[in-house]
Amino acid sequence: MSFTKHIEGMPRQIVINKQIIHAGEAKEVNMNVYRLPTRTIMEIPVHVYRAVSDGPVLLLSAGMHGDETNGIEILRQLIRSGIFNKLVKGSVLAMPIINIISFLNHSRDLPDGKDLNRCFPGSQSGSLGSRIAYDMMKEIVPQIDLGVDFHTGGARINNYPQVRCLFKDKQSLDLAKMFGSPFILNSGYREKSFRHEAARQGKPVLVYEAGESMRFNEKAITEGVNGCLRLMKNLGMIAAEVPEGETKILNDTTWVRATISGLFRTSKKYGSEIKKNEVIGIISDPYGEMEVELKAPETGYIIGINNQPVINEGDALIHIGME
């Protein structure tokens, strides 16, 4: 896959918040500056790396939710490695933490309770989340060709490394295959999300989901780093040797939910293959009087597990992806 029109004429300069980054330059700039109630300045850094030669402009973004630390660590490791300084063509915009204030608060949401990833395309005069979203759409999206947005499961959900894209968008599916995560999921757009609004502008953005909130996961981080390297290598942006990836494409998913309230446990490892009607978990009452087996409704792979032991009837417990 290629981005022919952009390779033919990559912008000779990228401008973010009136700061110009020319071809061949590397610079850290701030997307915008906001003031908190204490007059503390909140800046959202963008690390820009540009080769001399024309090529795709790739956005790598993390920390849309402040408690999703795996993506932040993925970008930190990539920046630290110096690989972005060795681009043979194209440009990389790396944003390790988009949602600074929620990161400081160890929170998924903004102080007003809003989810930043439901604030797009945003408004210049709206809430804090709406203003950040507006700046992303105004300062960043018009200058990129594609992106990867890094996320994790929630406070209880541990996701096996996976890329989510819309299969009917062939460009996005091709990019997901280049990234080469263990699983690729067919995932529709969510209204007011960054991925949806970027797609409206013709900019495919993959969503990488791995691990759980506020907990480093070595598998999630390693697969994320390697996926970025594979993507850049396949786009011709770097010349380095990169690890090969093994990918399974999942066309559909389903959640196994709790049939009763109680204590949930499973011996199954996430990422493992399971067969239809196989016992994949047990729910017990706390007093040892009752146990209920949970059986797989379909043959597939475990792509997410709820690590919360105390659960209520109807809770989502095990996420299964089917080929």
Tab-separated table of C-alpha atoms in Angstrom:
chain	number	residue	atom	x	y	z
A	1	MET	CA	0.000	0.000	0.000
A	2	SER	CA	1.175	3.523	-0.648
A	3	PHE	CA	0.093	7.105	-0.174
A	4	THR	CA	1.040	8.094	-3.702
A	5	LYS	CA	-0.288	11.622	-3.782
A	6	HIS	CA	1.523	12.507	-0.556
A	7	ILE	CA	4.783	10.842	-1.514
A	8	GLU	CA	4.738	12.932	-4.663
A	9	GLY	CA	4.322	16.136	-2.701
A	10	MET	CA	4.960	15.894	1.028
A	11	PRO	CA	4.496	19.337	2.611
A	12	ARG	CA	7.799	21.178	2.746
A	13	GLN	CA	6.816	22.483	6.151
A	14	ILE	CA	4.537	21.360	8.976
A	15	VAL	CA	3.017	24.115	11.113
A	16	ILE	CA	1.720	23.430	14.636
A	17	ASN	CA	0.614	26.322	16.816
A	18	LYS	CA	2.465	28.690	14.476
A	19	GLN	CA	5.712	26.736	14.896
A	20	ILE	CA	7.243	25.675	11.571
A	21	ILE	CA	9.056	22.364	11.159
A	22	HIS	CA	10.818	22.025	7.821
A	23	ALA	CA	11.794	18.830	6.012
A	24	GLY	CA	14.899	17.359	7.631
A	25	GLU	CA	14.176	18.902	11.043
A	26	ALA	CA	13.203	17.432	14.424
A	27	LYS	CA	11.468	19.655	16.938
A	28	GLU	CA	9.216	19.494	19.997
A	29	VAL	CA	6.322	21.946	19.867
A	30	ASN	CA	3.124	22.409	21.862
A	31	MET	CA	-0.197	21.829	20.151
A	32	ASN	CA	-1.733	24.455	22.395
A	33	VAL	CA	-1.417	25.917	25.878
A	34	TYR	CA	-4.237	25.835	28.436
A	35	ARG	CA	-4.438	27.308	31.930
A	36	LEU	CA	-5.797	25.386	34.913
A	37	PRO	CA	-7.692	27.108	37.783
A	38	THR	CA	-4.401	27.582	39.653
A	39	ARG	CA	-2.996	29.428	36.609
A	40	THR	CA	-0.787	26.396	36.019
A	41	ILE	CA	0.012	26.078	32.340
A	42	MET	CA	-0.969	22.805	30.670
A	43	GLU	CA	0.949	22.140	27.470
A	44	ILE	CA	0.383	19.243	25.075
A	45	PRO	CA	3.753	18.379	23.472
A	46	VAL	CA	4.070	17.118	19.910
A	47	HIS	CA	7.378	15.545	18.922
A	48	VAL	CA	7.887	16.099	15.186
A	49	TYR	CA	10.491	14.194	13.182
A	50	ARG	CA	10.968	14.867	9.479
A	51	ALA	CA	13.111	13.195	6.850
A	52	VAL	CA	14.474	15.169	3.933
A	53	SER	CA	12.752	12.890	1.410
A	54	ASP	CA	9.018	12.951	0.709
A	55	GLY	CA	6.837	10.298	2.314
A	56	PRO	CA	3.806	9.624	4.516
A	57	VAL	CA	3.067	11.774	7.558
A	58	LEU	CA	2.302	9.386	10.434
A	59	LEU	CA	0.636	10.354	13.725
A	60	LEU	CA	1.299	8.196	16.792
A	61	SER	CA	-0.891	9.314	19.697
A	62	ALA	CA	-1.466	8.023	23.221
A	63	GLY	CA	-2.938	9.151	26.517
A	64	MET	CA	-6.336	10.098	25.089
A	65	HIS	CA	-7.514	8.640	28.394
A	66	GLY	CA	-5.202	9.623	31.232
A	67	ASP	CA	-5.109	6.186	32.874
A	68	GLU	CA	-4.086	4.290	29.725
A	69	THR	CA	-0.381	4.067	30.385
A	70	ASN	CA	0.700	1.276	28.011
A	71	GLY	CA	0.427	3.493	24.935
A	72	ILE	CA	2.347	6.254	26.670
A	73	GLU	CA	5.166	3.807	27.411
A	74	ILE	CA	5.148	2.541	23.813
A	75	LEU	CA	5.761	6.041	22.472
A	76	ARG	CA	8.312	6.795	25.194
A	77	GLN	CA	10.328	3.737	24.172
A	78	LEU	CA	10.144	4.621	20.485
A	79	ILE	CA	11.256	8.198	21.103
A	80	ARG	CA	14.021	7.017	23.412
A	81	SER	CA	15.265	4.476	20.843
A	82	GLY	CA	16.078	7.249	18.362
A	83	ILE	CA	14.352	5.428	15.489
A	84	PHE	CA	12.397	8.552	14.522
A	85	ASN	CA	15.667	10.384	13.956
A	86	LYS	CA	16.571	7.796	11.308
A	87	LEU	CA	13.621	8.285	8.941
A	88	VAL	CA	14.573	7.754	5.314
A	89	LYS	CA	11.377	9.427	4.122
A	90	GLY	CA	8.205	10.939	5.502
A	91	SER	CA	7.431	12.426	8.901
A	92	VAL	CA	6.301	11.249	12.347
A	93	LEU	CA	4.204	13.259	14.789
A	94	ALA	CA	4.427	11.570	18.206
A	95	MET	CA	2.047	12.659	20.987
A	96	PRO	CA	2.688	10.505	24.088
A	97	ILE	CA	0.059	12.241	26.266
A	98	ILE	CA	-2.897	14.035	24.717
A	99	ASN	CA	-4.961	14.280	27.912
A	100	ILE	CA	-2.438	15.834	30.302
A	101	ILE	CA	-4.803	16.759	33.125
A	102	SER	CA	-6.433	13.311	33.282
A	103	PHE	CA	-2.972	11.723	33.228
A	104	LEU	CA	-2.009	13.758	36.285
A	105	ASN	CA	-5.264	12.723	37.982
A	106	HIS	CA	-4.828	9.010	37.094
A	107	SER	CA	-8.254	9.288	35.501
A	108	ARG	CA	-9.943	8.131	32.315
A	109	ASP	CA	-12.147	11.207	32.155
A	110	LEU	CA	-11.644	14.951	32.272
A	111	PRO	CA	-12.414	16.900	35.476
A	112	ASP	CA	-15.963	17.626	34.254
A	113	GLY	CA	-16.610	13.907	33.738
A	114	LYS	CA	-16.403	14.033	29.941
A	115	ASP	CA	-14.608	11.405	27.866
A	116	LEU	CA	-12.175	13.230	25.575
A	117	ASN	CA	-12.683	10.562	22.923
A	118	ARG	CA	-16.361	11.531	22.701
A	119	CYS	CA	-15.682	15.256	22.263
A	120	PHE	CA	-14.673	15.312	18.579
A	121	PRO	CA	-14.653	17.286	16.332
A	122	GLY	CA	-14.800	19.760	19.199
A	123	SER	CA	-15.371	23.460	19.489
A	124	GLN	CA	-13.083	26.425	20.032
A	125	SER	CA	-15.489	27.814	22.639
A	126	GLY	CA	-16.698	24.551	24.234
A	127	SER	CA	-15.616	22.536	27.276
A	128	LEU	CA	-11.948	21.737	27.924
A	129	GLY	CA	-12.332	18.384	26.169
A	130	SER	CA	-14.078	20.026	23.242
A	131	ARG	CA	-11.260	22.573	22.923
A	132	ILE	CA	-8.556	19.892	22.964
A	133	ALA	CA	-10.493	17.938	20.330
A	134	TYR	CA	-10.879	21.087	18.234
A	135	ASP	CA	-7.128	21.717	18.369
A	136	MET	CA	-6.411	18.104	17.355
A	137	MET	CA	-8.672	18.491	14.332
A	138	LYS	CA	-7.295	21.933	13.446
A	139	GLU	CA	-3.582	21.616	14.192
A	140	ILE	CA	-2.799	17.911	13.720
A	141	VAL	CA	-5.231	16.005	11.496
A	142	PRO	CA	-4.978	18.229	8.377
A	143	GLN	CA	-1.221	17.587	8.242
A	144	ILE	CA	-1.165	13.800	8.588
A	145	ASP	CA	-1.863	10.942	6.180
A	146	LEU	CA	-2.554	8.213	8.720
A	147	GLY	CA	-2.337	7.489	12.416
A	148	VAL	CA	-2.264	4.955	15.225
A	149	ASP	CA	-4.088	5.839	18.452
A	150	PHE	CA	-3.024	3.749	21.468
A	151	HIS	CA	-5.527	2.592	24.093
A	152	THR	CA	-5.951	-0.068	26.791
A	153	GLY	CA	-8.860	-1.878	28.373
A	154	GLY	CA	-10.556	-0.291	31.365
A	155	ALA	CA	-9.673	-0.602	35.034
A	156	ARG	CA	-10.743	-4.262	35.024
A	157	ILE	CA	-10.508	-5.364	31.376
A	158	ASN	CA	-7.195	-6.789	30.181
A	159	ASN	CA	-7.111	-6.719	26.362
A	160	TYR	CA	-4.819	-8.962	24.353
A	161	PRO	CA	-2.858	-6.832	21.825
A	162	GLN	CA	-5.211	-6.011	18.961
A	163	VAL	CA	-5.749	-3.432	16.257
A	164	ARG	CA	-9.258	-2.248	15.501
A	165	CYS	CA	-10.269	-0.951	12.092
A	166	LEU	CA	-13.205	-0.948	9.692
A	167	PHE	CA	-12.752	-3.891	7.330
A	168	LYS	CA	-14.830	-2.357	4.545
A	169	ASP	CA	-12.263	0.462	4.444
A	170	LYS	CA	-9.559	-1.415	2.518
A	171	GLN	CA	-6.939	1.243	3.212
A	172	SER	CA	-7.386	0.845	6.984
A	173	LEU	CA	-7.333	-2.950	6.771
A	174	ASP	CA	-4.133	-2.859	4.694
A	175	LEU	CA	-2.504	-0.595	7.277
A	176	ALA	CA	-3.620	-2.912	10.101
A	177	LYS	CA	-1.952	-5.831	8.317
A	178	MET	CA	1.231	-3.768	7.997
A	179	PHE	CA	1.146	-3.085	11.755
A	180	GLY	CA	0.832	-6.822	12.304
A	181	SER	CA	-0.598	-7.081	15.834
A	182	PRO	CA	-1.634	-10.569	17.049
A	183	PHE	CA	-5.293	-9.806	16.297
A	184	ILE	CA	-7.080	-7.463	13.892
A	185	LEU	CA	-10.722	-6.748	14.761
A	186	ASN	CA	-13.473	-5.456	12.536
A	187	SER	CA	-14.684	-2.424	14.473
A	188	GLY	CA	-17.215	0.200	13.426
A	189	TYR	CA	-16.837	3.887	14.169
A	190	ARG	CA	-18.122	5.472	17.366
A	191	GLU	CA	-19.786	8.840	17.094
A	192	LYS	CA	-17.675	11.799	18.211
A	193	SER	CA	-14.524	9.669	18.490
A	194	PHE	CA	-11.150	10.774	17.167
A	195	ARG	CA	-10.957	7.845	14.743
A	196	HIS	CA	-14.381	8.619	13.295
A	197	GLU	CA	-13.718	12.310	12.785
A	198	ALA	CA	-10.280	11.658	11.274
A	199	ALA	CA	-11.917	9.203	8.842
A	200	ARG	CA	-14.337	11.941	7.813
A	201	GLN	CA	-11.267	13.914	6.745
A	202	GLY	CA	-9.963	10.945	4.760
A	203	LYS	CA	-7.279	10.127	7.338
A	204	PRO	CA	-7.278	6.451	8.427
A	205	VAL	CA	-6.457	6.018	12.120
A	206	LEU	CA	-5.937	2.562	13.608
A	207	VAL	CA	-6.840	1.944	17.244
A	208	TYR	CA	-4.392	-0.276	19.136
A	209	GLU	CA	-5.889	-1.846	22.266
A	210	ALA	CA	-3.719	-3.774	24.724
A	211	GLY	CA	-3.465	-4.387	28.461
A	212	GLU	CA	-5.449	-2.629	31.159
A	213	SER	CA	-5.524	0.805	32.744
A	214	MET	CA	-2.803	1.959	35.147
A	215	ARG	CA	-0.799	-1.228	34.769
A	216	PHE	CA	2.200	-1.815	32.520
A	217	ASN	CA	1.880	-4.966	30.431
A	218	GLU	CA	5.127	-6.137	28.813
A	219	LYS	CA	3.354	-8.041	26.032
A	220	ALA	CA	1.153	-5.043	25.219
A	221	ILE	CA	4.106	-2.651	25.130
A	222	THR	CA	6.403	-4.903	23.099
A	223	GLU	CA	3.725	-5.667	20.494
A	224	GLY	CA	2.920	-1.957	20.221
A	225	VAL	CA	6.541	-0.968	19.675
A	226	ASN	CA	7.088	-3.744	17.133
A	227	GLY	CA	3.850	-2.897	15.341
A	228	CYS	CA	4.951	0.702	14.849
A	229	LEU	CA	8.317	-0.465	13.514
A	230	ARG	CA	6.624	-2.850	11.064
A	231	LEU	CA	4.210	-0.156	9.913
A	232	MET	CA	6.998	2.349	9.265
A	233	LYS	CA	9.116	-0.301	7.537
A	234	ASN	CA	6.225	-1.336	5.273
A	235	LEU	CA	5.590	2.313	4.407
A	236	GLY	CA	9.251	2.744	3.475
A	237	MET	CA	9.832	5.250	6.283
A	238	ILE	CA	12.672	3.342	7.987
A	239	ALA	CA	15.336	0.947	6.732
A	240	ALA	CA	15.919	-0.944	9.995
A	241	GLU	CA	15.346	-4.667	10.521
A	242	VAL	CA	12.035	-5.211	12.308
A	243	PRO	CA	10.468	-8.210	14.091
A	244	GLU	CA	7.984	-10.229	12.084
A	245	GLY	CA	4.400	-10.382	13.280
A	246	GLU	CA	1.784	-13.123	13.216
A	247	THR	CA	-1.739	-11.841	12.745
A	248	LYS	CA	-5.174	-13.408	12.983
A	249	ILE	CA	-8.091	-11.523	11.424
A	250	LEU	CA	-11.287	-11.615	13.498
A	251	ASN	CA	-14.489	-10.734	11.682
A	252	ASP	CA	-16.767	-10.745	14.722
A	253	THR	CA	-16.639	-10.667	18.517
A	254	THR	CA	-18.915	-11.501	21.409
A	255	TRP	CA	-18.860	-11.059	25.184
A	256	VAL	CA	-19.584	-13.877	27.628
A	257	ARG	CA	-21.576	-12.290	30.437
A	258	ALA	CA	-22.227	-13.326	34.001
A	259	THR	CA	-25.390	-15.372	34.371
A	260	ILE	CA	-25.440	-14.825	38.151
A	261	SER	CA	-23.698	-12.577	40.658
A	262	GLY	CA	-20.799	-13.942	42.696
A	263	LEU	CA	-17.070	-14.656	42.479
A	264	PHE	CA	-15.609	-15.106	38.984
A	265	ARG	CA	-12.505	-17.093	38.118
A	266	THR	CA	-11.005	-18.548	34.973
A	267	SER	CA	-7.924	-20.646	34.234
A	268	LYS	CA	-7.894	-19.545	30.597
A	269	LYS	CA	-5.160	-17.218	29.413
A	270	TYR	CA	-6.043	-14.281	27.263
A	271	GLY	CA	-4.961	-14.751	23.671
A	272	SER	CA	-5.631	-18.499	23.831
A	273	GLU	CA	-7.843	-20.429	21.425
A	274	ILE	CA	-11.084	-21.916	22.752
A	275	LYS	CA	-13.701	-24.279	21.348
A	276	LYS	CA	-17.469	-23.897	21.311
A	277	ASN	CA	-19.118	-25.210	24.516
A	278	GLU	CA	-15.736	-25.432	26.286
A	279	VAL	CA	-15.853	-24.391	29.953
A	280	ILE	CA	-13.998	-21.081	30.135
A	281	GLY	CA	-14.914	-19.822	33.601
A	282	ILE	CA	-16.783	-20.464	36.821
A	283	ILE	CA	-18.966	-18.218	38.977
A	284	SER	CA	-19.401	-19.243	42.626
A	285	ASP	CA	-21.356	-17.758	45.476
A	286	PRO	CA	-19.117	-16.571	48.351
A	287	TYR	CA	-20.353	-19.303	50.725
A	288	GLY	CA	-19.440	-22.388	48.709
A	289	GLU	CA	-23.021	-23.455	48.143
A	290	MET	CA	-23.309	-22.950	44.367
A	291	GLU	CA	-21.182	-22.916	41.223
A	292	VAL	CA	-22.125	-22.118	37.627
A	293	GLU	CA	-19.956	-22.955	34.628
A	294	LEU	CA	-19.513	-20.480	31.790
A	295	LYS	CA	-19.227	-22.083	28.353
A	296	ALA	CA	-17.864	-20.590	25.153
A	297	PRO	CA	-20.723	-19.694	22.793
A	298	GLU	CA	-18.414	-19.925	19.755
A	299	THR	CA	-15.007	-21.218	18.713
A	300	GLY	CA	-12.481	-18.400	18.719
A	301	TYR	CA	-9.814	-16.591	20.714
A	302	ILE	CA	-9.920	-14.852	24.084
A	303	ILE	CA	-9.103	-11.219	23.301
A	304	GLY	CA	-10.092	-9.720	26.658
A	305	ILE	CA	-10.673	-10.837	30.255
A	306	ASN	CA	-12.368	-9.069	33.147
A	307	ASN	CA	-9.966	-9.343	36.085
A	308	GLN	CA	-12.571	-8.260	38.659
A	309	PRO	CA	-13.296	-11.264	40.915
A	310	VAL	CA	-16.519	-9.891	42.438
A	311	ILE	CA	-19.075	-9.576	39.659
A	312	ASN	CA	-22.767	-8.895	39.167
A	313	GLU	CA	-25.254	-10.606	36.914
A	314	GLY	CA	-24.835	-9.276	33.355
A	315	ASP	CA	-21.218	-8.129	33.747
A	316	ALA	CA	-18.995	-8.646	30.689
A	317	LEU	CA	-16.395	-11.262	31.653
A	318	ILE	CA	-14.632	-12.750	28.625
A	319	HIS	CA	-14.345	-11.181	25.162
A	320	ILE	CA	-14.145	-13.704	22.328
A	321	GLY	CA	-13.040	-12.954	18.769
A	322	MET	CA	-14.077	-15.252	15.910
A	323	GLU	CA	-12.409	-15.827	12.543
